[in-house]
């Protein structure tokens, strides 16, 4: 079971990036998928999560209105569209899934058992 996060890069303030989280070894259909980020010297925080059951999306206040999470079960991929990026969005972004299917989104990293390797997003001012 593996998750692969990709799509990070260097972008100017106000720009956009789309992160992808692909899975191998299992299908994402029955898994909530969370995106977390960790900036240098800071704790990891949840950015967004999409529920497995009805696709309900949850966002941290800091990204609400700028980020959008979506899932394409046919491609076994979850996306995080990031718009109006700010320098404070600079971080390594991770996607994660609970260790069991049909679990709800969690705001805490201990609610997730599978983690992608992380992709670096750098927003320049």
Coordinates of N, CA and C in Angstrom, one line a residue:
X1 N 0.9 -1.2 0.0 CA 0.0 0.0 0.0 C 0.9 1.2 0.0
X2 N 0.7 2.1 -1.0 CA 1.5 3.3 -1.1 C 0.7 4.5 -1.6
X3 N 1.0 5.6 -1.1 CA 0.5 6.9 -1.6 C 1.7 7.7 -2.2
X4 N 1.4 8.3 -3.3 CA 2.4 9.1 -3.9 C 1.9 10.5 -4.1
X5 N 2.5 11.5 -3.5 CA 2.2 12.9 -3.6 C 3.1 13.5 -4.7
X6 N 2.5 14.3 -5.5 CA 3.3 15.0 -6.6 C 2.7 16.3 -6.9
X7 N 3.4 17.1 -7.7 CA 2.9 18.4 -8.2 C 3.4 19.6 -7.5
X8 N 4.3 19.5 -6.5 CA 4.8 20.6 -5.9 C 5.8 21.3 -6.8
X9 N 6.2 22.5 -6.4 CA 7.2 23.3 -7.2 C 7.3 24.7 -6.6
X10 N 8.0 25.5 -7.4 CA 8.2 26.9 -7.0 C 7.2 27.8 -7.8
X11 N 6.5 28.6 -7.1 CA 5.5 29.5 -7.7 C 5.5 30.8 -7.0
X12 N 5.2 31.9 -7.8 CA 5.2 33.2 -7.2 C 3.9 33.4 -6.4
X13 N 3.9 34.3 -5.5 CA 2.8 34.7 -4.7 C 1.6 35.0 -5.6
X14 N 0.4 34.5 -5.3 CA -0.7 34.7 -6.2 C -0.9 33.6 -7.2
X15 N 0.1 32.8 -7.4 CA 0.0 31.7 -8.4 C -0.8 30.5 -7.9
X16 N -0.8 29.5 -8.7 CA -1.5 28.3 -8.5 C -0.7 27.0 -8.7
X17 N -1.0 26.0 -8.0 CA -0.5 24.7 -8.2 C -1.6 23.6 -8.0
X18 N -1.4 22.5 -8.6 CA -2.3 21.4 -8.3 C -1.5 20.2 -7.9
X19 N -1.8 19.7 -6.7 CA -1.1 18.6 -6.1 C -2.0 17.3 -6.4
X20 N -1.3 16.2 -6.6 CA -2.0 15.0 -6.9 C -1.5 13.9 -5.8
X21 N -2.5 13.1 -5.4 CA -2.2 12.0 -4.5 C -2.7 10.7 -5.2
X22 N -1.7 9.9 -5.6 CA -2.1 8.6 -6.3 C -1.9 7.5 -5.3
X23 N -2.6 6.4 -5.5 CA -2.5 5.2 -4.7 C -2.1 4.0 -5.5
X24 N -1.3 3.2 -4.9 CA -1.0 1.8 -5.4 C -1.2 0.8 -4.3
X25 N -1.8 -0.3 -4.7 CA -2.0 -1.4 -3.7 C -3.4 -1.3 -3.1
X26 N -4.1 -0.3 -3.3 CA -5.5 -0.2 -2.8 C -6.2 0.9 -3.6
X27 N -7.5 0.8 -3.5 CA -8.3 1.8 -4.2 C -8.8 2.9 -3.2
X28 N -8.8 4.1 -3.6 CA -9.1 5.2 -2.7 C -10.6 5.4 -2.5
X29 N -11.4 4.7 -3.2 CA -12.9 4.9 -3.2 C -13.4 4.9 -1.7
X30 N -12.9 4.0 -0.9 CA -13.5 3.9 0.4 C -12.6 4.5 1.5
X31 N -11.7 5.4 1.1 CA -10.8 6.0 2.0 C -11.0 7.6 2.0
X32 N -11.1 8.1 3.2 CA -10.9 9.6 3.3 C -9.4 9.9 3.0
X33 N -9.2 11.0 2.4 CA -7.8 11.4 2.1 C -7.6 12.8 2.6
X34 N -6.6 12.9 3.4 CA -6.2 14.2 3.9 C -4.9 14.7 3.3
X35 N -4.9 16.0 3.2 CA -3.6 16.7 2.9 C -3.1 17.5 4.1
X36 N -1.9 17.2 4.4 CA -1.2 17.9 5.5 C 0.0 18.7 5.0
X37 N 0.4 19.6 5.7 CA 1.7 20.3 5.4 C 2.5 20.6 6.6
X38 N 3.8 20.7 6.3 CA 4.7 21.0 7.4 C 5.7 22.0 6.9
X39 N 5.7 23.2 7.5 CA 6.7 24.2 7.2 C 7.9 24.1 8.1
X40 N 9.0 24.6 7.7 CA 10.2 24.5 8.5 C 10.0 25.1 9.9
X41 N 10.4 24.3 10.9 CA 10.2 24.8 12.3 C 8.8 24.8 12.8
X42 N 7.9 24.2 12.1 CA 6.5 24.2 12.5 C 6.0 22.8 12.6
X43 N 4.9 22.6 13.3 CA 4.3 21.3 13.4 C 3.5 21.0 12.1
X44 N 3.3 19.8 11.9 CA 2.5 19.4 10.7 C 1.0 19.7 11.0
X45 N 0.3 20.2 10.0 CA -1.1 20.6 10.2 C -1.9 20.1 9.0
X46 N -3.2 19.8 9.3 CA -4.0 19.4 8.2 C -4.5 20.6 7.5
X47 N -4.5 20.5 6.2 CA -4.9 21.5 5.3 C -6.3 21.2 4.8
X48 N -6.6 20.0 4.4 CA -7.9 19.7 3.8 C -8.1 18.2 3.8
X49 N -9.3 17.8 3.8 CA -9.6 16.3 3.8 C -10.9 16.2 3.0
X50 N -11.0 15.0 2.3 CA -12.2 14.7 1.5 C -12.7 13.4 2.0
X51 N -14.0 13.4 2.4 CA -14.6 12.2 2.9 C -14.8 11.1 1.9
X52 N -14.8 9.8 2.3 CA -14.9 8.7 1.3 C -16.4 8.6 0.9
X53 N -17.3 8.9 1.9 CA -18.7 8.5 1.7 C -19.4 9.4 0.7
X54 N -19.3 10.7 0.9 CA -20.1 11.6 0.0 C -19.3 12.7 -0.6
X55 N -18.0 12.6 -0.4 CA -17.1 13.6 -1.0 C -17.1 14.9 -0.2
X56 N -17.6 15.0 1.0 CA -17.6 16.2 1.7 C -16.2 16.7 1.9
X57 N -15.9 18.0 1.7 CA -14.6 18.5 1.8 C -14.4 19.4 3.1
X58 N -13.3 19.3 3.7 CA -13.0 20.1 4.9 C -11.7 20.9 4.7
X59 N -11.7 22.1 5.2 CA -10.5 22.9 5.0 C -10.1 23.6 6.3
X60 N -8.8 23.8 6.4 CA -8.4 24.7 7.5 C -8.7 26.1 7.1
X61 N -9.0 26.9 8.2 CA -9.4 28.3 7.9 C -8.3 29.0 7.1
X62 N -7.1 28.7 7.2 CA -6.0 29.4 6.5 C -6.1 29.2 5.0
X63 N -6.8 28.2 4.5 CA -6.8 27.9 3.1 C -8.2 28.0 2.5
X64 N -9.2 28.2 3.4 CA -10.6 28.2 2.9 C -10.8 29.3 1.9
X65 N -11.4 28.9 0.8 CA -11.7 29.8 -0.3 C -10.5 29.9 -1.3
X66 N -9.4 29.3 -1.0 CA -8.3 29.3 -1.9 C -7.9 27.9 -2.4
X67 N -8.1 26.9 -1.6 CA -7.8 25.6 -1.9 C -9.0 24.8 -2.2
X68 N -9.0 23.8 -3.1 CA -10.1 22.9 -3.3 C -9.6 21.5 -3.5
X69 N -10.2 20.6 -2.7 CA -9.9 19.2 -2.8 C -10.9 18.5 -3.6
X70 N -10.5 17.5 -4.4 CA -11.4 16.7 -5.2 C -10.8 15.3 -5.4
X71 N -11.7 14.4 -5.8 CA -11.2 13.0 -6.0 C -11.7 12.5 -7.3
X72 N -10.9 11.7 -8.0 CA -11.3 11.1 -9.2 C -11.1 9.6 -9.0
X73 N -12.1 8.9 -8.6 CA -12.0 7.5 -8.2 C -11.6 6.6 -9.4
X74 N -12.0 7.1 -10.6 CA -11.6 6.3 -11.8 C -10.1 6.3 -12.0
X75 N -9.5 7.4 -11.6 CA -8.0 7.5 -11.7 C -7.3 7.2 -10.4
X76 N -8.1 6.8 -9.4 CA -7.5 6.5 -8.1 C -6.6 7.6 -7.6
X77 N -7.1 8.8 -7.7 CA -6.3 10.0 -7.4 C -7.1 11.1 -6.7
X78 N -6.5 11.7 -5.7 CA -7.1 12.9 -5.1 C -6.3 14.1 -5.4
X79 N -6.9 15.2 -5.7 CA -6.2 16.4 -6.0 C -6.4 17.5 -5.0
X80 N -5.4 18.4 -4.9 CA -5.5 19.6 -4.1 C -5.2 20.8 -5.0
X81 N -6.2 21.5 -5.4 CA -6.0 22.7 -6.3 C -5.7 23.9 -5.3
X82 N -4.6 24.5 -5.5 CA -4.2 25.6 -4.6 C -4.1 26.9 -5.4
X83 N -4.9 27.8 -5.1 CA -4.9 29.1 -5.8 C -4.6 30.2 -4.9
X84 N -4.3 31.4 -5.4 CA -3.9 32.5 -4.6 C -2.9 32.2 -3.6
X85 N -1.9 31.5 -4.0 CA -0.9 31.0 -3.0 C -0.1 32.2 -2.4
X86 N 0.2 32.0 -1.1 CA 0.9 33.0 -0.3 C 2.3 32.4 0.2
X87 N 3.2 33.3 0.5 CA 4.5 32.7 1.0 C 4.3 31.8 2.2
X88 N 3.3 32.1 3.0 CA 3.1 31.3 4.2 C 2.5 29.9 3.9
X89 N 2.2 29.7 2.6 CA 1.8 28.3 2.2 C 3.0 27.4 1.9
X90 N 4.2 28.0 1.9 CA 5.4 27.2 1.7 C 5.6 26.1 2.7
X91 N 5.7 24.9 2.2 CA 5.8 23.7 3.1 C 6.0 22.5 2.3
X92 N 6.3 21.4 3.0 CA 6.2 20.1 2.4 C 4.7 19.6 2.6
X93 N 4.1 19.2 1.5 CA 2.7 18.8 1.6 C 2.7 17.2 1.5
X94 N 1.9 16.6 2.3 CA 1.7 15.2 2.4 C 0.3 14.8 2.2
X95 N 0.0 13.7 1.5 CA -1.3 13.2 1.5 C -1.3 11.9 2.4
X96 N -2.5 11.6 3.0 CA -2.5 10.6 3.9 C -3.9 9.9 3.9
X97 N -3.9 8.6 4.3 CA -5.2 7.9 4.3 C -5.2 7.1 5.7
X98 N -6.4 7.0 6.2 CA -6.5 6.2 7.4 C -6.1 4.7 7.2
X99 N -5.7 4.0 8.2 CA -5.3 2.7 8.1 C -6.4 1.7 7.7
X100 N -7.6 2.1 7.9 CA -8.7 1.3 7.5 C -9.7 2.0 6.7
X101 N -10.4 1.3 5.8 CA -11.4 1.9 4.9 C -12.6 2.4 5.7
X102 N -13.3 3.3 5.1 CA -14.6 3.8 5.7 C -14.4 4.5 7.0
X103 N -13.3 5.2 7.2 CA -13.2 6.0 8.4 C -13.3 7.5 8.0
X104 N -13.8 8.2 8.9 CA -14.1 9.6 8.6 C -12.8 10.4 8.6
X105 N -12.9 11.6 8.0 CA -11.7 12.6 8.0 C -11.4 12.9 9.5
X106 N -10.1 13.1 9.7 CA -9.6 13.5 11.0 C -8.7 14.7 10.8
X107 N -8.8 15.6 11.8 CA -8.0 16.8 11.8 C -6.6 16.5 12.3
X108 N -6.4 15.3 12.8 CA -5.1 15.0 13.5 C -4.3 13.9 12.7
X109 N -3.0 14.1 12.7 CA -2.2 13.1 11.9 C -2.3 11.7 12.5
X110 N -2.6 11.5 13.7 CA -2.7 10.2 14.3 C -3.9 9.4 13.8
X111 N -4.8 10.1 13.0 CA -5.9 9.5 12.4 C -5.6 8.8 11.1
X112 N -4.4 8.9 10.7 CA -4.0 8.4 9.4 C -2.8 7.4 9.5
X113 N -2.9 6.3 8.8 CA -1.9 5.3 8.9 C -1.0 5.2 7.7
X114 N -1.5 5.7 6.5 CA -0.7 5.7 5.3 C -0.3 7.1 4.9
X115 N 0.9 7.3 4.6 CA 1.4 8.6 4.2 C 2.2 8.6 2.9
X116 N 2.0 9.6 2.1 CA 2.8 9.8 0.9 C 4.2 10.4 1.3
X117 N 5.0 10.5 0.4 CA 6.4 10.9 0.7 C 6.6 12.4 0.8
X118 N 5.6 13.2 0.4 CA 5.7 14.6 0.5 C 6.2 15.3 -0.7
X119 N 5.6 16.4 -1.0 CA 6.0 17.2 -2.2 C 6.2 18.6 -1.7
X120 N 7.3 19.3 -2.1 CA 7.6 20.6 -1.6 C 7.0 21.7 -2.4
X121 N 6.3 22.6 -1.8 CA 5.7 23.8 -2.4 C 6.4 25.0 -1.8
X122 N 6.9 25.8 -2.7 CA 7.6 27.0 -2.3 C 7.0 28.2 -3.0
X123 N 6.5 29.1 -2.2 CA 5.8 30.3 -2.8 C 6.7 31.5 -2.5
X124 N 7.2 32.1 -3.6 CA 8.1 33.3 -3.4 C 7.2 34.6 -3.4
X125 N 7.7 35.5 -2.7 CA 7.0 36.8 -2.5 C 7.4 37.8 -3.6

